[in-house]
Amino acid sequence: NAGVMQNPRHLVRRRGQEARLRCSPMKGHSHVYWYRQLPEEGLKFMVYLQKENIIDESGMPKERFSAEFPKEGPSILRIQQVVRGDSAAYFCASSVTGQGEYSPLHFGNGTRLTVT
Amino acid sequence: GENVEQHPSTLSVQEGDSAVIKCTYSDSASNYFPWYKQELGKRPQLIIDIRSNVGEKKDQRIAVTLNKTAKHFSLHITETQPEDSAVYFCAPGTGGGNKLTFGTGTQLKVEL
């Protein structure tokens, strides 16, 4: 089992550009979560998705951020018109089951976004 | 929302000593209590977790204790080794635990 795969590992964008972060969950996992980690801080929940559905996006900024998890292919976290404050590590996690059931989260290695 | 605090924020111990990190939370609905270890530049890794119907759980040198009445749970590491050096996060959750609220982390340094 390859684990949760995220790419790219490092991403540099200029202010105003778009950033697209990809996450392939572990085999057999259909629940995906995105977390953001600022330097020397804990992880902050952003969004929880199942295939083709957003279940909880309470942690997503209202503007410029969007996420999807299509029927085929990886989950995508998209940040439009990036600003310096978006610089952070973005971690994806997956689980076998979703909320209401106990199922550990398995994290990917993250994408480190730097906005110049 | 859930307010999660960890103490201490940094902890330095001698190899072989024990380390204890405490996590307090505010949401009485929390029912899942994991601890994650994160080495520099790497992903968080689950090291131990406990559910609300259990007061204590042990896995070799690592244990977690839960006091639901007081809304805190603690990570205990015995016989610490240099490879235990990392940042440790508590991350209480509700509804089965998959929406986790991470604490601010404790930097543990195990010195030779």
mmCIF file of C-alpha atoms in Angstrom:
data_model
loop_
_atom_site.group_PDB
_atom_site.id
_atom_site.type_symbol
_atom_site.label_atom_id
_atom_site.label_comp_id
_atom_site.label_asym_id
_atom_site.label_seq_id
_atom_site.Cartn_x
_atom_site.Cartn_y
_atom_site.Cartn_z
ATOM 1 C CA ASN A 1 0.000 0.000 0.000
ATOM 2 C CA ALA A 2 1.628 3.214 -1.180
ATOM 3 C CA GLY A 3 0.045 5.406 1.459
ATOM 4 C CA VAL A 4 -1.411 8.851 0.870
ATOM 5 C CA MET A 5 0.339 10.465 -2.089
ATOM 6 C CA GLN A 6 0.584 14.211 -2.453
ATOM 7 C CA ASN A 7 2.158 16.196 -5.237
ATOM 8 C CA PRO A 8 3.980 18.310 -5.755
ATOM 9 C CA ARG A 9 6.111 18.205 -2.590
ATOM 10 C CA HIS A 10 7.165 21.810 -3.093
ATOM 11 C CA LEU A 11 5.351 24.483 -5.060
ATOM 12 C CA VAL A 12 6.459 28.057 -5.644
ATOM 13 C CA ARG A 13 3.980 30.583 -6.980
ATOM 14 C CA ARG A 14 4.086 34.324 -7.491
ATOM 15 C CA ARG A 15 1.383 36.466 -5.974
ATOM 16 C CA GLY A 16 -1.757 36.323 -8.101
ATOM 17 C CA GLN A 17 -1.068 32.931 -9.646
ATOM 18 C CA GLU A 18 -3.048 29.770 -9.053
ATOM 19 C CA ALA A 19 -1.888 26.794 -6.996
ATOM 20 C CA ARG A 20 -3.219 23.276 -7.533
ATOM 21 C CA LEU A 21 -2.407 20.625 -4.946
ATOM 22 C CA ARG A 22 -3.151 16.977 -5.551
ATOM 23 C CA CYS A 23 -3.878 14.121 -3.184
ATOM 24 C CA SER A 24 -4.420 10.445 -3.880
ATOM 25 C CA PRO A 25 -5.793 8.636 -0.823
ATOM 26 C CA MET A 26 -4.666 5.251 0.362
ATOM 27 C CA LYS A 27 -6.075 2.327 -1.555
ATOM 28 C CA GLY A 28 -9.535 1.520 -0.290
ATOM 29 C CA HIS A 29 -10.025 4.919 1.352
ATOM 30 C CA SER A 30 -12.858 7.081 0.095
ATOM 31 C CA HIS A 31 -12.681 9.904 2.650
ATOM 32 C CA VAL A 32 -10.233 12.758 2.181
ATOM 33 C CA TYR A 33 -9.342 15.652 4.479
ATOM 34 C CA TRP A 34 -7.219 18.728 3.851
ATOM 35 C CA TYR A 35 -5.327 20.474 6.631
ATOM 36 C CA ARG A 36 -3.077 23.546 6.548
ATOM 37 C CA GLN A 37 -0.050 24.024 8.760
ATOM 38 C CA LEU A 38 1.579 27.408 9.196
ATOM 39 C CA PRO A 39 5.222 27.458 10.388
ATOM 40 C CA GLU A 40 5.572 26.299 13.994
ATOM 41 C CA GLU A 41 1.825 25.843 14.398
ATOM 42 C CA GLY A 42 -0.576 22.943 14.563
ATOM 43 C CA LEU A 43 -2.643 21.694 11.673
ATOM 44 C CA LYS A 44 -5.904 23.492 10.916
ATOM 45 C CA PHE A 45 -8.806 21.605 9.386
ATOM 46 C CA MET A 46 -9.922 22.949 6.019
ATOM 47 C CA VAL A 47 -12.282 20.542 4.275
ATOM 48 C CA TYR A 48 -13.593 16.975 4.310
ATOM 49 C CA LEU A 49 -14.667 15.256 1.101
ATOM 50 C CA GLN A 50 -16.003 11.973 -0.068
ATOM 51 C CA LYS A 51 -16.091 10.945 -3.689
ATOM 52 C CA GLU A 52 -17.867 13.729 -5.610
ATOM 53 C CA ASN A 53 -19.161 15.348 -2.411
ATOM 54 C CA ILE A 54 -17.983 18.037 -0.018
ATOM 55 C CA ILE A 55 -19.079 16.929 3.444
ATOM 56 C CA ASP A 56 -17.651 19.709 5.613
ATOM 57 C CA GLU A 57 -15.898 22.848 4.400
ATOM 58 C CA SER A 58 -16.150 24.830 7.605
ATOM 59 C CA GLY A 59 -12.405 25.446 7.706
ATOM 60 C CA MET A 60 -12.055 26.726 4.165
ATOM 61 C CA PRO A 61 -11.572 30.447 3.560
ATOM 62 C CA LYS A 62 -14.670 31.816 1.835
ATOM 63 C CA GLU A 63 -12.802 33.178 -1.145
ATOM 64 C CA ARG A 64 -10.112 31.866 -3.496
ATOM 65 C CA PHE A 65 -10.048 28.328 -2.045
ATOM 66 C CA SER A 66 -11.896 25.347 -3.456
ATOM 67 C CA ALA A 67 -11.614 21.577 -3.232
ATOM 68 C CA GLU A 68 -12.920 18.637 -5.163
ATOM 69 C CA PHE A 69 -12.695 14.862 -5.105
ATOM 70 C CA PRO A 70 -13.960 13.573 -8.450
ATOM 71 C CA LYS A 71 -15.195 10.089 -9.137
ATOM 72 C CA GLU A 72 -11.971 9.355 -10.961
ATOM 73 C CA GLY A 73 -8.609 10.807 -10.054
ATOM 74 C CA PRO A 74 -7.088 12.567 -7.075
ATOM 75 C CA SER A 75 -8.545 15.160 -4.786
ATOM 76 C CA ILE A 76 -7.560 18.702 -5.759
ATOM 77 C CA LEU A 77 -7.138 21.709 -3.492
ATOM 78 C CA ARG A 78 -7.143 24.841 -5.598
ATOM 79 C CA ILE A 79 -6.033 28.268 -4.453
ATOM 80 C CA GLN A 80 -6.692 31.128 -6.826
ATOM 81 C CA GLN A 81 -4.824 34.444 -6.825
ATOM 82 C CA VAL A 82 -2.410 33.331 -4.142
ATOM 83 C CA VAL A 83 -1.114 35.804 -1.555
ATOM 84 C CA ARG A 84 1.935 35.575 0.718
ATOM 85 C CA GLY A 85 -0.273 34.537 3.631
ATOM 86 C CA ASP A 86 -1.138 31.332 1.759
ATOM 87 C CA SER A 87 2.439 30.107 2.212
ATOM 88 C CA ALA A 88 2.152 26.991 4.353
ATOM 89 C CA ALA A 89 2.340 23.227 4.323
ATOM 90 C CA TYR A 90 -0.863 21.636 3.078
ATOM 91 C CA PHE A 91 -1.487 18.098 4.282
ATOM 92 C CA CYS A 92 -3.983 15.662 2.931
ATOM 93 C CA ALA A 93 -5.253 12.730 4.977
ATOM 94 C CA SER A 94 -7.518 9.817 4.177
ATOM 95 C CA SER A 95 -9.536 7.299 6.118
ATOM 96 C CA VAL A 96 -11.541 4.176 5.462
ATOM 97 C CA THR A 97 -14.692 5.496 7.053
ATOM 98 C CA GLY A 98 -16.032 8.932 7.731
ATOM 99 C CA GLN A 99 -17.479 10.819 10.631
ATOM 100 C CA GLY A 100 -19.550 8.850 13.077
ATOM 101 C CA GLU A 101 -17.176 5.914 12.911
ATOM 102 C CA TYR A 102 -13.711 5.431 14.381
ATOM 103 C CA SER A 103 -11.103 5.343 11.654
ATOM 104 C CA PRO A 104 -7.560 6.731 11.996
ATOM 105 C CA LEU A 105 -6.395 9.443 9.640
ATOM 106 C CA HIS A 106 -3.362 8.648 7.506
ATOM 107 C CA PHE A 107 -1.493 11.729 6.355
ATOM 108 C CA GLY A 108 0.483 12.356 3.199
ATOM 109 C CA ASN A 109 3.883 14.042 3.172
ATOM 110 C CA GLY A 110 2.351 17.402 2.396
ATOM 111 C CA THR A 111 2.825 20.109 -0.207
ATOM 112 C CA ARG A 112 4.886 23.080 0.866
ATOM 113 C CA LEU A 113 3.558 26.143 -0.893
ATOM 114 C CA THR A 114 5.721 29.236 -1.072
ATOM 115 C CA VAL A 115 4.267 32.444 -2.467
ATOM 116 C CA THR A 116 6.837 34.992 -3.571
ATOM 117 C CA GLY B 1 -15.400 25.677 18.156
ATOM 118 C CA GLU B 2 -13.048 23.427 20.039
ATOM 119 C CA ASN B 3 -10.275 25.131 21.999
ATOM 120 C CA VAL B 4 -7.246 22.867 22.453
ATOM 121 C CA GLU B 5 -4.179 23.642 24.529
ATOM 122 C CA GLN B 6 -1.036 21.644 25.135
ATOM 123 C CA HIS B 7 1.462 21.930 27.946
ATOM 124 C CA PRO B 8 4.344 22.268 27.996
ATOM 125 C CA SER B 9 5.180 23.833 24.642
ATOM 126 C CA THR B 10 8.754 22.555 24.903
ATOM 127 C CA LEU B 11 10.121 19.673 26.930
ATOM 128 C CA SER B 12 13.707 18.573 27.307
ATOM 129 C CA VAL B 13 14.531 15.261 29.020
ATOM 130 C CA GLN B 14 17.543 13.041 29.436
ATOM 131 C CA GLU B 15 17.597 9.761 27.567
ATOM 132 C CA GLY B 16 15.881 7.095 29.639
ATOM 133 C CA ASP B 17 13.680 9.544 31.532
ATOM 134 C CA SER B 18 9.915 9.761 31.162
ATOM 135 C CA ALA B 19 8.037 12.534 29.369
ATOM 136 C CA VAL B 20 4.462 13.642 29.932
ATOM 137 C CA ILE B 21 2.493 16.033 27.732
ATOM 138 C CA LYS B 22 -0.953 17.256 28.714
ATOM 139 C CA CYS B 23 -3.764 18.323 26.418
ATOM 140 C CA THR B 24 -6.863 20.193 27.533
ATOM 141 C CA TYR B 25 -9.917 20.673 25.350
ATOM 142 C CA SER B 26 -13.193 22.537 25.621
ATOM 143 C CA ASP B 27 -15.770 20.581 23.625
ATOM 144 C CA SER B 28 -17.544 18.092 25.880
ATOM 145 C CA ALA B 29 -18.750 16.292 22.724
ATOM 146 C CA SER B 30 -15.189 15.200 21.906
ATOM 147 C CA ASN B 31 -15.042 11.431 21.902
ATOM 148 C CA TYR B 32 -11.807 10.531 20.158
ATOM 149 C CA PHE B 33 -8.357 11.443 21.479
ATOM 150 C CA PRO B 34 -5.301 10.778 19.322
ATOM 151 C CA TRP B 35 -1.686 11.837 19.613
ATOM 152 C CA TYR B 36 0.435 12.529 16.540
ATOM 153 C CA LYS B 37 4.200 12.722 16.211
ATOM 154 C CA GLN B 38 5.710 14.987 13.591
ATOM 155 C CA GLU B 39 9.404 15.035 12.798
ATOM 156 C CA LEU B 40 10.862 18.095 11.137
ATOM 157 C CA GLY B 41 9.640 18.434 7.567
ATOM 158 C CA LYS B 42 7.632 15.234 7.692
ATOM 159 C CA ARG B 43 4.017 14.211 7.929
ATOM 160 C CA PRO B 44 2.140 13.755 11.207
ATOM 161 C CA GLN B 45 2.011 10.116 12.248
ATOM 162 C CA LEU B 46 -0.535 8.641 14.610
ATOM 163 C CA ILE B 47 1.231 7.071 17.580
ATOM 164 C CA ILE B 48 -1.648 6.258 19.894
ATOM 165 C CA ASP B 49 -5.341 7.015 20.265
ATOM 166 C CA ILE B 50 -8.083 6.438 22.778
ATOM 167 C CA ARG B 51 -11.860 6.531 22.642
ATOM 168 C CA SER B 52 -14.086 8.119 25.223
ATOM 169 C CA ASN B 53 -15.221 4.842 26.749
ATOM 170 C CA VAL B 54 -11.670 3.947 27.818
ATOM 171 C CA GLY B 55 -9.602 5.711 30.504
ATOM 172 C CA GLU B 56 -6.130 4.484 29.610
ATOM 173 C CA LYS B 57 -4.354 2.727 26.778
ATOM 174 C CA LYS B 58 -0.771 1.530 26.548
ATOM 175 C CA ASP B 59 1.400 0.485 23.622
ATOM 176 C CA GLN B 60 4.924 -0.492 24.664
ATOM 177 C CA ARG B 61 6.651 2.721 25.859
ATOM 178 C CA ILE B 62 3.714 4.961 25.011
ATOM 179 C CA ALA B 63 0.494 5.442 26.950
ATOM 180 C CA VAL B 64 -2.454 7.811 26.855
ATOM 181 C CA THR B 65 -4.690 8.601 29.827
ATOM 182 C CA LEU B 66 -8.044 10.330 29.591
ATOM 183 C CA ASN B 67 -9.983 12.353 32.154
ATOM 184 C CA LYS B 68 -13.239 13.233 30.432
ATOM 185 C CA THR B 69 -14.686 14.975 33.467
ATOM 186 C CA ALA B 70 -11.800 17.413 33.581
ATOM 187 C CA LYS B 71 -11.510 17.482 29.759
ATOM 188 C CA HIS B 72 -7.885 16.578 29.459
ATOM 189 C CA PHE B 73 -5.795 13.705 28.232
ATOM 190 C CA SER B 74 -2.090 13.054 28.483
ATOM 191 C CA LEU B 75 0.671 11.354 26.535
ATOM 192 C CA HIS B 76 3.218 9.391 28.550
ATOM 193 C CA ILE B 77 6.499 8.214 27.042
ATOM 194 C CA THR B 78 8.748 6.055 29.198
ATOM 195 C CA GLU B 79 12.428 5.202 28.679
ATOM 196 C CA THR B 80 12.801 8.008 26.164
ATOM 197 C CA GLN B 81 15.222 7.628 23.277
ATOM 198 C CA PRO B 82 16.796 10.226 20.955
ATOM 199 C CA GLU B 83 14.483 9.112 18.149
ATOM 200 C CA ASP B 84 11.532 10.239 20.276
ATOM 201 C CA SER B 85 12.639 13.830 19.626
ATOM 202 C CA ALA B 86 9.882 15.468 17.571
ATOM 203 C CA VAL B 87 6.833 17.688 17.880
ATOM 204 C CA TYR B 88 3.831 15.980 19.429
ATOM 205 C CA PHE B 89 0.279 17.093 18.740
ATOM 206 C CA CYS B 90 -2.931 16.153 20.467
ATOM 207 C CA ALA B 91 -5.969 16.308 18.187
ATOM 208 C CA PRO B 92 -9.313 15.657 19.898
ATOM 209 C CA GLY B 93 -12.220 14.922 17.605
ATOM 210 C CA THR B 94 -15.977 14.491 17.607
ATOM 211 C CA GLY B 95 -18.418 12.359 15.676
ATOM 212 C CA GLY B 96 -16.064 9.412 15.474
ATOM 213 C CA GLY B 97 -13.030 11.620 15.331
ATOM 214 C CA ASN B 98 -12.221 12.319 11.720
ATOM 215 C CA LYS B 99 -12.563 16.088 12.015
ATOM 216 C CA LEU B 100 -9.688 16.709 14.347
ATOM 217 C CA THR B 101 -8.706 19.921 16.129
ATOM 218 C CA PHE B 102 -4.956 19.977 16.580
ATOM 219 C CA GLY B 103 -3.211 21.507 19.557
ATOM 220 C CA THR B 104 -0.295 23.884 19.122
ATOM 221 C CA GLY B 105 2.269 21.164 19.641
ATOM 222 C CA THR B 106 4.967 20.209 22.143
ATOM 223 C CA GLN B 107 8.581 20.120 21.039
ATOM 224 C CA LEU B 108 10.184 17.156 22.809
ATOM 225 C CA LYS B 109 13.962 16.944 22.875
ATOM 226 C CA VAL B 110 15.640 13.851 24.251
ATOM 227 C CA GLU B 111 19.252 14.543 25.147
ATOM 228 C CA LEU B 112 22.002 11.974 25.396
#
